[in-house]
Short mmCIF file of C-alpha atoms in Angstrom, two decimals:
data_model
loop_
_atom_site.label_atom_id
_atom_site.label_comp_id
_atom_site.label_asym_id
_atom_site.label_seq_id
_atom_site.Cartn_x
_atom_site.Cartn_y
_atom_site.Cartn_z
CA UNK H 1452 43.75 85.29 -28.30
CA UNK H 1453 40.08 86.27 -28.12
CA UNK H 1454 39.27 83.15 -26.16
CA UNK H 1455 42.20 83.75 -23.84
CA UNK H 1456 40.95 87.26 -23.12
CA UNK H 1457 37.41 86.02 -22.50
CA UNK H 1458 38.65 83.46 -19.98
CA UNK H 1459 41.11 85.89 -18.35
CA UNK H 1460 38.39 88.49 -17.87
CA UNK H 1461 36.02 85.96 -16.35
CA UNK H 1462 38.69 84.83 -13.91
CA UNK H 1463 39.59 88.36 -12.95
CA UNK H 1464 35.95 89.27 -12.30
CA UNK H 1465 35.54 86.07 -10.36
CA UNK H 1466 38.36 87.18 -8.05
CA UNK H 1467 36.68 90.51 -7.51
CA UNK H 1468 33.45 88.72 -6.59
CA UNK H 1469 35.06 86.40 -4.07
CA UNK H 1470 35.77 87.33 -0.46
CA UNK H 1471 38.96 85.30 -0.53
CA UNK H 1472 40.77 87.69 -2.84
CA UNK H 1473 39.99 90.59 -0.51
CA UNK H 1474 41.17 88.69 2.55
CA UNK H 1475 44.40 87.72 0.82
CA UNK H 1476 44.94 91.28 -0.42
CA UNK H 1477 44.23 92.62 3.06
CA UNK H 1478 46.74 90.30 4.70
CA UNK H 1479 49.32 91.11 2.04
CA UNK H 1480 48.89 94.85 2.54
CA UNK H 1481 48.94 94.67 6.34
CA UNK H 1482 52.06 92.52 6.51
CA UNK H 1483 54.01 94.32 3.82
CA UNK H 1484 52.95 97.67 5.27
CA UNK H 1485 54.15 96.59 8.69
CA UNK H 1486 57.57 95.57 7.38
CA UNK H 1487 57.81 98.66 5.21
CA UNK H 1488 57.18 100.95 8.14
CA UNK H 1489 59.55 99.05 10.45
CA UNK H 1490 62.41 99.15 7.97
CA UNK H 1491 61.83 102.81 7.19
CA UNK H 1492 61.64 103.59 10.87
CA UNK H 1493 64.68 101.58 11.89
CA UNK H 1494 67.11 102.40 9.14
CA UNK H 1495 65.90 105.90 8.25
CA UNK H 1496 66.23 104.99 4.60
CA UNK H 1497 64.02 105.96 1.73
CA UNK H 1498 63.82 102.52 0.12
CA UNK H 1499 61.19 99.85 -0.14
CA UNK H 1500 63.58 97.02 0.75
CA UNK H 1501 61.61 96.06 3.82
CA UNK H 1502 58.51 95.67 1.69
CA UNK H 1503 60.33 93.76 -1.04
CA UNK H 1504 61.95 91.34 1.39
CA UNK H 1505 58.74 90.23 3.04
CA UNK H 1506 56.72 90.77 -0.14
CA UNK H 1507 58.75 88.26 -2.12
CA UNK H 1508 58.14 85.49 0.43
CA UNK H 1509 54.50 86.42 0.87
CA UNK H 1510 54.07 86.24 -2.89
CA UNK H 1511 54.78 82.52 -2.83
CA UNK H 1512 51.97 81.90 -0.35
CA UNK H 1513 49.69 84.32 -2.05
CA UNK H 1514 50.21 82.75 -5.46
CA UNK H 1515 49.42 79.33 -4.04
CA UNK H 1516 46.17 80.62 -2.58
CA UNK H 1517 45.18 82.70 -5.61
CA UNK H 1518 45.68 79.88 -8.08
CA UNK H 1519 44.44 76.91 -6.07
CA UNK H 1520 40.88 77.16 -7.31
CA UNK H 1521 41.60 78.00 -10.95
CA UNK H 1522 41.28 74.43 -12.25
CA UNK H 1523 40.69 72.34 -9.13
CA UNK H 1524 37.38 74.02 -8.44
CA UNK H 1525 36.26 73.72 -12.04
CA UNK H 1526 37.09 70.05 -11.93
CA UNK H 1527 35.25 69.54 -8.67
CA UNK H 1528 32.15 71.52 -9.70
CA UNK H 1529 32.15 69.95 -13.15
CA UNK H 1530 32.31 73.30 -14.94
CA UNK H 1531 35.55 72.15 -16.54
CA UNK H 1532 33.44 69.93 -18.77
CA UNK H 1533 31.76 72.89 -20.44
CA UNK H 1534 35.00 74.81 -20.67
CA UNK H 1535 36.85 71.94 -22.33
CA UNK H 1536 34.01 71.17 -24.74
CA UNK H 1537 33.86 74.76 -25.97
CA UNK H 1538 35.80 75.36 -29.16
CA UNK H 1539 38.80 76.58 -27.20
CA UNK H 1540 42.34 75.20 -27.15
CA UNK H 1541 43.70 73.81 -23.91
CA UNK H 1542 46.55 76.30 -24.20
CA UNK H 1543 44.02 79.13 -24.39
CA UNK H 1544 42.33 77.88 -21.23
CA UNK H 1545 45.65 77.83 -19.37
CA UNK H 1546 46.78 81.17 -20.76
CA UNK H 1547 43.45 82.76 -19.86
CA UNK H 1548 43.52 81.44 -16.32
CA UNK H 1549 47.12 82.54 -15.91
CA UNK H 1550 46.47 86.05 -17.19
CA UNK H 1551 43.39 86.36 -14.99
CA UNK H 1552 45.43 85.56 -11.89
CA UNK H 1553 48.29 87.75 -13.10
CA UNK H 1554 45.79 90.58 -13.36
CA UNK H 1555 44.79 90.05 -9.76
CA UNK H 1556 48.42 89.97 -8.65
CA UNK H 1557 49.15 93.13 -10.59
CA UNK H 1558 46.21 94.85 -8.93
CA UNK H 1559 47.62 93.90 -5.54
CA UNK H 1560 51.04 95.21 -6.43
CA UNK H 1561 49.52 98.45 -7.68
CA UNK H 1562 47.86 98.87 -4.29
CA UNK H 1563 51.32 98.90 -2.69
CA UNK H 1564 52.42 101.85 -4.82
CA UNK H 1565 51.61 104.07 -1.91
CA UNK H 1566 54.78 102.90 -0.15
CA UNK H 1567 57.10 104.58 -2.67
CA UNK H 1568 54.65 107.50 -2.91
CA UNK H 1569 54.97 107.97 0.84
CA UNK H 1570 58.74 107.95 0.48
CA UNK H 1571 58.49 110.61 -2.18
CA UNK H 1572 56.31 112.70 0.09
CA UNK H 1573 58.77 112.57 2.96
CA UNK H 1574 62.09 112.28 1.18
CA UNK H 1575 63.91 111.72 -2.05
CA UNK H 1576 63.93 108.00 -2.84
CA UNK H 1577 66.15 106.37 -5.45
CA UNK H 1578 63.67 105.27 -8.08
CA UNK H 1579 65.99 102.74 -9.74
CA UNK H 1580 65.81 100.02 -7.08
CA UNK H 1581 62.11 100.71 -6.60
CA UNK H 1582 61.38 100.09 -10.28
CA UNK H 1583 63.55 96.99 -10.49
CA UNK H 1584 62.15 95.76 -7.19
CA UNK H 1585 58.65 95.89 -8.60
CA UNK H 1586 59.84 94.23 -11.80
CA UNK H 1587 61.35 91.44 -9.68
CA UNK H 1588 58.14 91.02 -7.68
CA UNK H 1589 56.13 90.88 -10.88
CA UNK H 1590 58.38 88.26 -12.48
CA UNK H 1591 58.59 86.20 -9.30
CA UNK H 1592 54.83 86.48 -8.90
CA UNK H 1593 54.22 85.36 -12.47
CA UNK H 1594 56.45 82.33 -12.02
CA UNK H 1595 54.72 81.46 -8.74
CA UNK H 1596 51.28 81.76 -10.33
CA UNK H 1597 52.36 79.41 -13.12
CA UNK H 1598 53.51 76.87 -10.53
CA UNK H 1599 50.22 77.28 -8.68
CA UNK H 1600 48.16 76.87 -11.84
CA UNK H 1601 50.03 73.68 -12.64
CA UNK H 1602 49.34 72.36 -9.12
CA UNK H 1603 45.68 73.24 -9.54
CA UNK H 1604 45.53 71.25 -12.78
CA UNK H 1605 46.55 68.08 -10.98
CA UNK H 1606 43.67 67.68 -8.57
CA UNK H 1607 40.05 68.47 -7.84
CA UNK H 1608 40.91 69.42 -4.28
CA UNK H 1609 41.82 73.07 -3.78
CA UNK H 1610 43.63 72.45 -0.54
CA UNK H 1611 45.80 69.79 -2.14
CA UNK H 1612 46.53 72.19 -4.99
CA UNK H 1613 47.61 74.92 -2.57
CA UNK H 1614 49.81 72.56 -0.59
CA UNK H 1615 51.44 71.14 -3.73
CA UNK H 1616 52.05 74.66 -5.07
CA UNK H 1617 53.43 75.78 -1.71
CA UNK H 1618 55.64 72.70 -1.63
CA UNK H 1619 57.11 73.26 -5.09
CA UNK H 1620 57.58 77.00 -4.49
CA UNK H 1621 59.09 76.42 -1.05
CA UNK H 1622 61.51 73.87 -2.44
CA UNK H 1623 62.53 76.20 -5.28
CA UNK H 1624 62.89 79.13 -2.87
CA UNK H 1625 64.91 77.42 -0.17
CA UNK H 1626 67.05 75.42 -2.61
CA UNK H 1627 69.45 78.36 -2.41
CA UNK H 1628 69.98 77.77 1.30
CA UNK H 1629 70.87 74.15 0.67
CA UNK H 1630 73.29 75.14 -2.05
CA UNK H 1631 75.81 76.47 0.51
CA UNK H 1632 76.17 73.00 2.00
CA UNK H 1633 76.94 71.34 -1.31
CA UNK H 1634 80.13 71.12 -3.39
CA UNK H 1635 80.72 74.34 -5.26
CA UNK H 1636 79.86 73.21 -8.80
CA UNK H 1637 76.63 71.53 -7.74
CA UNK H 1638 75.81 74.39 -5.42
CA UNK H 1639 76.03 76.80 -8.30
CA UNK H 1640 73.54 74.85 -10.34
CA UNK H 1641 71.18 74.61 -7.39
CA UNK H 1642 71.58 78.30 -6.79
CA UNK H 1643 70.67 79.06 -10.35
CA UNK H 1644 67.43 77.12 -10.21
CA UNK H 1645 66.49 78.68 -6.88
CA UNK H 1646 63.71 81.27 -6.91
CA UNK H 1647 65.40 83.25 -4.12
CA UNK H 1648 68.85 83.44 -5.70
CA UNK H 1649 67.88 85.90 -8.41
CA UNK H 1650 65.71 88.18 -6.36
CA UNK H 1651 68.28 90.25 -4.37
CA UNK H 1652 69.71 91.68 -7.60
CA UNK H 1653 66.34 93.19 -8.40
CA UNK H 1654 66.15 94.62 -4.88
CA UNK H 1655 69.53 96.28 -5.33
CA UNK H 1656 68.43 97.99 -8.50
CA UNK H 1657 70.15 95.67 -10.93
CA UNK H 1658 68.52 94.19 -13.97
CA UNK H 1659 70.18 90.87 -14.55
CA UNK H 1660 69.02 89.29 -17.78
CA UNK H 1661 69.79 85.88 -16.28
CA UNK H 1662 67.26 86.60 -13.58
CA UNK H 1663 64.62 87.74 -16.04
CA UNK H 1664 65.23 84.72 -18.25
CA UNK H 1665 65.14 82.44 -15.22
CA UNK H 1666 61.75 83.67 -13.99
CA UNK H 1667 60.27 83.64 -17.47
CA UNK H 1668 61.57 80.10 -18.03
CA UNK H 1669 59.94 78.87 -14.83
CA UNK H 1670 56.70 80.55 -15.90
CA UNK H 1671 56.71 79.02 -19.37
CA UNK H 1672 57.78 75.60 -18.09
CA UNK H 1673 54.95 75.33 -15.57
CA UNK H 1674 52.35 76.73 -17.95
CA UNK H 1675 53.44 74.10 -20.43
CA UNK H 1676 53.16 71.40 -17.77
CA UNK H 1677 49.69 72.68 -16.88
CA UNK H 1678 48.59 72.41 -20.53
CA UNK H 1679 49.93 68.87 -20.70
CA UNK H 1680 48.18 67.95 -17.51
CA UNK H 1681 44.90 69.32 -18.87
CA UNK H 1682 45.33 67.39 -22.11
CA UNK H 1683 46.15 64.31 -20.12
CA UNK H 1684 42.87 64.45 -18.25
CA UNK H 1685 41.04 63.86 -21.52
CA UNK H 1686 42.88 60.60 -22.03
CA UNK H 1687 42.35 59.22 -18.56
CA UNK N 925 9.58 65.03 -42.62
CA UNK N 926 13.02 66.11 -41.63
CA UNK N 927 14.85 63.10 -42.94
CA UNK N 928 18.47 64.12 -43.25
CA UNK N 929 20.62 63.44 -46.21
CA UNK N 930 23.77 63.23 -44.16
CA UNK N 931 24.84 61.84 -40.84
CA UNK N 932 25.45 64.56 -38.32
CA UNK N 933 26.82 62.18 -35.73
CA UNK N 934 28.75 59.13 -36.77
CA UNK N 935 30.20 56.76 -34.22
CA UNK N 936 32.31 53.83 -35.34
CA UNK N 937 33.53 51.01 -33.12
CA UNK N 938 33.85 53.31 -30.15
CA UNK N 939 35.52 51.80 -27.11
CA UNK N 940 36.47 53.50 -23.88
CA UNK N 941 38.36 52.10 -20.96
CA UNK N 942 38.82 53.92 -17.65
CA UNK N 943 42.03 52.26 -16.60
CA UNK N 944 41.02 48.61 -16.75
CA UNK N 945 37.30 49.20 -16.49
CA UNK N 946 35.46 48.95 -19.77
CA UNK N 947 32.87 51.71 -19.98
CA UNK N 948 31.92 51.66 -23.66
CA UNK N 949 32.32 48.47 -25.63
CA UNK N 950 32.69 48.79 -29.38
CA UNK N 951 29.53 50.72 -30.19
CA UNK N 952 28.56 52.17 -33.57
CA UNK N 953 25.61 54.33 -34.47
CA UNK N 954 24.59 57.27 -36.63
CA UNK N 955 22.32 60.21 -36.11
CA UNK N 956 20.98 61.90 -39.19
CA UNK N 957 20.35 65.57 -39.70
CA UNK N 958 17.17 66.70 -38.01
CA UNK N 959 16.64 63.55 -36.00
CA UNK N 960 15.80 63.51 -32.32
CA UNK N 961 17.35 60.39 -30.91
CA UNK N 962 16.98 59.05 -27.41
CA UNK N 963 19.96 57.46 -25.79
CA UNK N 964 18.48 55.18 -23.23
CA UNK N 965 20.06 53.10 -20.53
CA UNK N 966 20.34 52.56 -16.80
CA UNK N 967 22.90 54.40 -14.71
CA UNK N 968 26.48 53.48 -15.53
CA UNK N 969 25.47 52.05 -18.90
CA UNK N 970 27.98 54.23 -20.70
CA UNK N 971 25.66 57.06 -21.81
CA UNK N 972 27.58 59.87 -20.19
CA UNK N 973 30.93 58.46 -21.28
CA UNK N 974 29.75 58.26 -24.88
CA UNK N 975 28.44 61.81 -24.76
CA UNK N 976 31.65 63.07 -23.22
CA UNK N 977 33.53 61.52 -26.11
CA UNK N 978 31.11 62.98 -28.66
CA UNK N 979 31.67 66.44 -27.23
CA UNK N 980 35.44 66.10 -27.07
CA UNK N 981 35.71 66.16 -23.29
CA UNK N 982 37.19 62.67 -23.24
CA UNK N 983 39.23 60.91 -25.85
CA UNK N 984 38.18 57.42 -26.95
CA UNK N 985 40.41 54.44 -26.30
CA UNK N 986 39.56 53.09 -29.75
CA UNK N 987 37.20 53.98 -32.53
CA UNK N 988 36.20 57.12 -34.38
CA UNK N 989 33.65 59.83 -33.92
CA UNK N 990 32.55 62.48 -36.41
CA UNK N 991 30.30 65.35 -35.52
CA UNK N 992 28.97 67.66 -38.24
CA UNK N 993 31.47 66.04 -40.57
CA UNK N 994 34.52 66.71 -38.41
CA UNK N 995 36.54 64.09 -36.60
CA UNK N 996 36.38 64.83 -32.91
CA UNK N 997 40.06 64.04 -32.38
CA UNK N 998 41.81 65.42 -35.44
CA UNK N 999 39.48 68.40 -35.97
CA UNK N 1000 38.25 68.82 -32.45
CA UNK N 1001 37.77 72.60 -32.45
CA UNK N 1002 35.71 72.58 -35.66
CA UNK N 1003 33.57 69.72 -34.40
CA UNK N 1004 33.05 71.38 -31.02
CA UNK N 1005 31.91 74.58 -32.75
CA UNK N 1006 28.84 72.74 -34.02
CA UNK N 1007 27.86 71.17 -30.72
CA UNK N 1008 25.66 72.50 -27.98
CA UNK N 1009 26.20 70.48 -24.86
CA UNK N 1010 24.17 70.04 -21.73
CA UNK N 1011 26.34 67.94 -19.41
CA UNK N 1012 24.95 65.68 -16.73
CA UNK N 1013 23.97 67.67 -13.60
CA UNK N 1014 24.55 70.93 -15.48
CA UNK N 1015 27.55 72.45 -13.75
CA UNK N 1016 27.58 76.27 -13.85
CA UNK N 1017 29.63 79.09 -12.36
CA UNK N 1018 27.63 80.04 -9.31
CA UNK N 1019 29.26 83.42 -8.89
CA UNK N 1020 28.00 84.75 -12.24
CA UNK N 1021 24.65 86.21 -13.15
CA UNK N 1022 22.64 84.52 -15.88
CA UNK N 1023 23.43 87.40 -18.22
CA UNK N 1024 27.16 87.43 -17.61
CA UNK N 1025 27.33 83.66 -17.89
CA UNK N 1026 25.49 83.61 -21.20
CA UNK N 1027 27.73 86.43 -22.40
CA UNK N 1028 30.77 84.37 -21.44
CA UNK N 1029 29.41 81.24 -23.13
CA UNK N 1030 28.53 83.02 -26.33
CA UNK N 1031 31.98 84.59 -26.59
CA UNK N 1032 33.68 81.30 -25.88
CA UNK N 1033 31.59 79.58 -28.51
CA UNK N 1034 32.50 82.14 -31.09
CA UNK N 1035 29.22 83.96 -31.52
CA UNK N 1036 29.60 87.13 -33.55
CA UNK N 1037 30.15 90.10 -31.25
CA UNK N 1038 27.27 92.14 -32.65
CA UNK N 1039 24.89 89.22 -32.23
CA UNK N 1040 25.64 88.51 -28.57
CA UNK N 1041 23.21 90.94 -27.00
CA UNK N 1042 20.22 90.09 -29.13
CA UNK N 1043 20.96 86.39 -29.02
CA UNK N 1044 21.08 86.44 -25.20
CA UNK N 1045 17.63 88.05 -25.24
CA UNK N 1046 16.40 85.40 -27.64
CA UNK N 1047 17.56 82.41 -25.60
CA UNK N 1048 16.38 83.99 -22.36
CA UNK N 1049 13.00 84.30 -24.00
CA UNK N 1050 13.04 80.73 -25.32
CA UNK N 1051 14.02 79.33 -21.92
CA UNK N 1052 11.70 81.63 -19.93
CA UNK N 1053 14.46 83.22 -17.89
CA UNK N 1054 13.46 86.88 -18.31
CA UNK N 1055 12.92 87.56 -14.62
CA UNK N 1056 16.16 85.92 -13.58
CA UNK N 1057 18.58 87.38 -16.06
CA UNK N 1058 20.42 89.46 -13.46
CA UNK N 1059 20.25 86.90 -10.66
CA UNK N 1060 23.35 85.01 -9.55
CA UNK N 1061 23.24 81.44 -10.84
CA UNK N 1062 24.09 80.15 -7.37
CA UNK N 1063 20.82 81.63 -6.10
CA UNK N 1064 18.64 79.93 -8.72
CA UNK N 1065 16.68 76.76 -8.01
CA UNK N 1066 17.72 73.60 -9.73
CA UNK N 1067 15.01 73.86 -12.37
CA UNK N 1068 16.10 77.33 -13.39
CA UNK N 1069 19.73 76.28 -13.48
CA UNK N 1070 18.73 73.53 -15.91
CA UNK N 1071 17.13 76.20 -18.07
CA UNK N 1072 20.31 78.24 -18.00
CA UNK N 1073 22.03 75.04 -19.06
CA UNK N 1074 19.74 74.69 -22.04
CA UNK N 1075 20.21 78.37 -22.84
CA UNK N 1076 23.99 78.06 -22.95
CA UNK N 1077 23.70 74.94 -25.09
CA UNK N 1078 21.68 76.70 -27.80
CA UNK N 1079 23.19 80.16 -27.59
CA UNK N 1080 25.53 79.70 -30.56
CA UNK N 1081 22.79 78.04 -32.63
CA UNK N 1082 24.64 74.76 -32.95
CA UNK N 1083 23.76 72.13 -35.48
CA UNK N 1084 23.81 69.34 -32.92
CA UNK N 1085 22.49 69.33 -29.38
CA UNK N 1086 23.83 66.74 -26.98
CA UNK N 1087 21.73 66.67 -23.84
CA UNK N 1088 22.74 64.42 -20.96
CA UNK N 1089 19.78 63.74 -18.68
CA UNK N 1090 18.27 67.22 -19.03
CA UNK N 1091 15.22 66.51 -16.87
CA UNK N 1092 16.84 64.78 -13.93
CA UNK N 1093 16.11 66.14 -10.48
CA UNK N 1094 13.64 68.89 -11.36
CA UNK N 1095 9.98 69.20 -10.50
CA UNK N 1096 7.27 67.77 -12.78
CA UNK N 1097 6.10 71.11 -14.18
CA UNK N 1098 9.62 72.02 -15.18
CA UNK N 1099 10.15 68.54 -16.59
CA UNK N 1100 7.13 69.07 -18.82
CA UNK N 1101 8.45 72.48 -19.85
CA UNK N 1102 11.87 71.11 -20.63
CA UNK N 1103 10.40 68.31 -22.74
CA UNK N 1104 8.28 70.80 -24.63
CA UNK N 1105 11.37 72.87 -25.23
CA UNK N 1106 13.29 69.86 -26.49
CA UNK N 1107 10.45 69.04 -28.87
CA UNK N 1108 10.51 72.55 -30.25
CA UNK N 1109 14.27 72.60 -30.58
CA UNK N 1110 14.07 69.24 -32.31
CA UNK N 1111 12.09 70.78 -35.13
CA UNK N 1112 15.15 72.52 -36.46
CA UNK N 1113 18.10 70.77 -34.86
CA UNK N 1114 19.62 67.37 -34.49
CA UNK N 1115 19.35 66.18 -30.91
CA UNK N 1116 20.88 63.30 -29.04
CA UNK N 1117 19.22 63.05 -25.66
CA UNK N 1118 20.21 60.66 -22.93
CA UNK N 1119 17.83 59.55 -20.25
CA UNK N 1120 16.94 56.64 -18.09
CA UNK N 1121 13.27 57.60 -18.10
CA UNK N 1122 11.51 55.59 -20.77
CA UNK N 1123 8.44 57.73 -21.06
CA UNK N 1124 10.67 60.68 -21.84
CA UNK N 1125 11.99 58.94 -24.91
CA UNK N 1126 8.57 58.08 -26.24
CA UNK N 1127 7.45 61.66 -25.61
CA UNK N 1128 10.31 63.48 -27.23
CA UNK N 1129 12.24 61.19 -29.56
CA UNK N 1130 11.71 59.65 -32.94
CA UNK N 1131 14.31 56.97 -32.57
CA UNK N 1132 15.91 55.27 -29.63
CA UNK N 1133 19.26 53.66 -29.00
CA UNK N 1134 19.25 51.43 -25.95
CA UNK N 1135 22.56 50.89 -24.26
CA UNK N 1136 23.47 48.66 -21.37
CA UNK N 1137 26.84 47.81 -19.88
CA UNK N 1138 28.58 49.74 -22.60
CA UNK N 1139 26.87 47.95 -25.47
CA UNK N 1140 23.98 48.83 -27.74
CA UNK N 1141 21.21 46.34 -27.10
CA UNK N 1142 18.61 47.77 -29.44
CA UNK N 1143 18.21 50.57 -31.94
CA UNK N 1144 15.05 51.42 -33.82
CA UNK N 1145 12.26 53.90 -34.31
CA UNK N 1146 10.04 54.09 -31.27
CA UNK N 1147 6.94 52.61 -32.96
CA UNK N 1148 8.90 49.72 -34.49
CA UNK N 1149 10.64 48.88 -31.32
CA UNK N 1150 7.56 48.01 -29.34
CA UNK N 1151 6.14 45.75 -32.09
CA UNK N 1152 9.55 44.23 -32.63
CA UNK N 1153 9.86 43.08 -29.07
CA UNK N 1154 6.30 42.38 -28.10
CA UNK N 1155 5.85 38.94 -29.56
CA UNK N 1156 3.16 38.27 -27.02
CA UNK N 1157 0.24 40.35 -25.93
CA UNK N 1158 -1.13 40.80 -22.44
CA UNK N 1159 -4.66 41.38 -21.26
CA UNK N 1160 -5.84 42.59 -17.89
CA UNK N 1161 -9.22 41.40 -16.60
CA UNK N 1162 -11.40 42.21 -13.67
CA UNK N 1163 -13.93 39.47 -12.99
CA UNK N 1164 -16.49 38.96 -10.26
CA UNK N 1165 -16.35 35.29 -9.39
CA UNK N 1166 -14.32 32.62 -7.54
CA UNK N 1167 -10.73 33.44 -8.43
CA UNK N 1168 -9.40 29.89 -8.53
CA UNK N 1169 -12.11 28.68 -10.85
CA UNK N 1170 -11.96 31.66 -13.16
CA UNK N 1171 -8.21 31.29 -13.61
CA UNK N 1172 -8.58 27.59 -14.27
CA UNK N 1173 -11.19 28.13 -16.98
CA UNK N 1174 -9.18 30.94 -18.57
CA UNK N 1175 -6.14 28.71 -18.85
CA UNK N 1176 -8.11 26.25 -20.91
CA UNK N 1177 -8.76 28.83 -23.65
CA UNK N 1178 -6.74 28.25 -26.79
CA UNK N 1179 -3.96 30.80 -27.29
CA UNK N 1180 -3.57 31.68 -23.65
CA UNK N 1181 -0.14 30.91 -22.27
CA UNK N 1182 -0.41 31.99 -18.69
CA UNK N 1183 -2.85 33.45 -16.22
CA UNK N 1184 -1.79 35.18 -13.06
CA UNK N 1185 -3.86 36.86 -10.40
CA UNK N 1186 -2.70 39.98 -8.66
CA UNK N 1187 -4.43 42.96 -7.01
CA UNK N 1188 -7.85 41.46 -7.85
CA UNK N 1189 -6.94 41.53 -11.54
CA UNK N 1190 -6.13 38.64 -13.82
CA UNK N 1191 -3.18 39.13 -16.13
CA UNK N 1192 -3.51 36.93 -19.15
CA UNK N 1193 -0.59 36.30 -21.44
CA UNK N 1194 -1.44 35.32 -24.95
CA UNK N 1195 0.75 33.62 -27.49
CA UNK N 1196 1.94 35.69 -30.46
CA UNK N 1197 -0.59 36.69 -33.03
CA UNK N 1198 -3.58 35.56 -30.97
CA UNK N 1199 -6.41 37.72 -29.78
CA UNK N 1200 -8.59 35.60 -27.49
CA UNK N 1201 -10.62 38.48 -26.08
CA UNK N 1202 -13.87 37.24 -27.58
CA UNK N 1203 -13.34 33.77 -26.17
CA UNK N 1204 -12.50 35.16 -22.76
CA UNK N 1205 -15.74 37.07 -22.70
CA UNK N 1206 -17.70 33.98 -23.74
CA UNK N 1207 -16.06 31.80 -21.10
CA UNK N 1208 -16.85 34.24 -18.34
CA UNK N 1209 -20.46 34.60 -19.36
CA UNK N 1210 -20.79 30.80 -19.61
CA UNK N 1211 -19.42 30.40 -16.11
CA UNK N 1212 -22.10 32.75 -14.82
CA UNK N 1213 -19.62 35.35 -13.64
CA UNK N 1214 -19.52 39.06 -14.33
CA UNK N 1215 -16.84 40.74 -16.41
CA UNK N 1216 -16.10 44.14 -14.86
CA UNK N 1217 -13.29 45.23 -17.13
CA UNK N 1218 -11.04 44.01 -19.89
CA UNK N 1219 -8.10 45.82 -21.39
CA UNK N 1220 -5.10 44.83 -23.40
CA UNK N 1221 -1.77 46.02 -22.04
CA UNK N 1222 0.58 47.49 -24.62
CA UNK N 1223 4.11 46.55 -23.91
CA UNK N 1224 5.67 49.72 -22.58
CA UNK N 1225 9.20 50.85 -23.19
CA UNK N 1226 9.74 49.88 -19.59
CA UNK N 1227 8.94 46.27 -20.41
CA UNK N 1228 10.96 46.33 -23.59
CA UNK N 1229 13.86 47.72 -21.75
CA UNK N 1230 13.66 45.19 -18.94
CA UNK N 1231 13.39 42.41 -21.43
CA UNK N 1232 16.31 43.59 -23.52
CA UNK N 1233 18.64 44.26 -20.65
CA UNK N 1234 17.89 41.08 -18.74
CA UNK N 1235 18.21 39.05 -21.91
CA UNK N 1236 21.56 40.70 -22.44
CA UNK N 1237 22.61 39.70 -18.96
CA UNK N 1238 21.54 36.11 -19.23
CA UNK N 1239 23.24 35.62 -22.55
CA UNK N 1240 26.57 36.60 -21.11
#
């Protein structure tokens, strides 16, 4: 645990020291802010649905970009060698990197708190869907970061890592759209494994345990794959 | 004398394949406590691969490795705790300051929390980094980055130091400093140092393991090694006189195998156990020529190395 914290803190500080994190955060805030204001303006509703809708899709891109360097850069620069020869478990390395990026994502989500605060200032928002919406974003974001971290463990090229992560996340997100074209039984299965299928419930203010379990499973699965991929690199 | 009672590094029948390419071919060696051992070989000889296995970065294809009494595969974390590692080319996080990096390293290597601050000051002092402690590593010159590399390797006071080409690519003054540092560290620690610079080995190490194409070609104490290999002795002469005639007369001296002439010097090769210097002097005086200089050439590690590695190649 101590090692995990040490690595997570280093990663988090490294984000704060890199211009990329600020650019990504800036883009995220501008785009989500734009959609938030449009939806509030158009529908005269005190909800953050506009933000959640665009935010969920943006999260996929953002997670790919935030995680691409986590292991790929270390592999390319050679710093992975010192990390993996320290008395630290591979699982601690992965957990630390994941928590570091999750910290960054959380910070970005916290920065968007001013959307609901604005609603409170001007009206009387329903806090239920806002809270579950944020929970959904957090879970979806965590799962996406795990996918991205796994992609980053596969290569020493950050761009490749980002594209692979984007590819996996895109496939998992849009699988739901394909499900409608398939026979019902198969479609249901595809729907269940789709990242997008579970999200609307959170937007509507519902906490579906299936959704929570689904996002957590994706997170754990890809973190596990990342650990295996790291272990594998020792045996190459 | 720091002769150890126990092997700190033990390598048994170590073999490593990268896919189909054989990088390390069934090597075995030991390093005893307190020894400073040079690991010598040309590029791609298998030095870095062996060191990466010793430090647990790579797993061996076959064979066993123990460091500080722990098997590097089955008790990897315990073994790694006792190793300080300076990887080839010393990769570091460029976006961290020296202080924050050393703090990170010491935490990761399990240094006691209360010790971290004072220990950072100690290693910064040892490695002469005082002025750069709050500078970003990315802004440091290569020589200073190497020093940070040494600092992180010793920060947790490990029993074993594994240094992979620690003096490559830095300027001569810093090379001298680094070697001095290695010598000092070697007084209290076990060091395995890889290099392809022969003089470095003779300057810093007590024992040398020579490796080529994944195999150990020689292993001995430095002083033994040169006498072991140098069956024959060479003498360099500078003589004022007709070069053809001088060479001809020199060849006739008993115990001289070969005479060559290059750069206005004669290189005389003598057969083993012979010292014909007196006779050479006599011959030159008799011929009416003038002897300007005479010196015997000790076989350098360079020569030993060339001899060993080319012999290895021809015997294949």
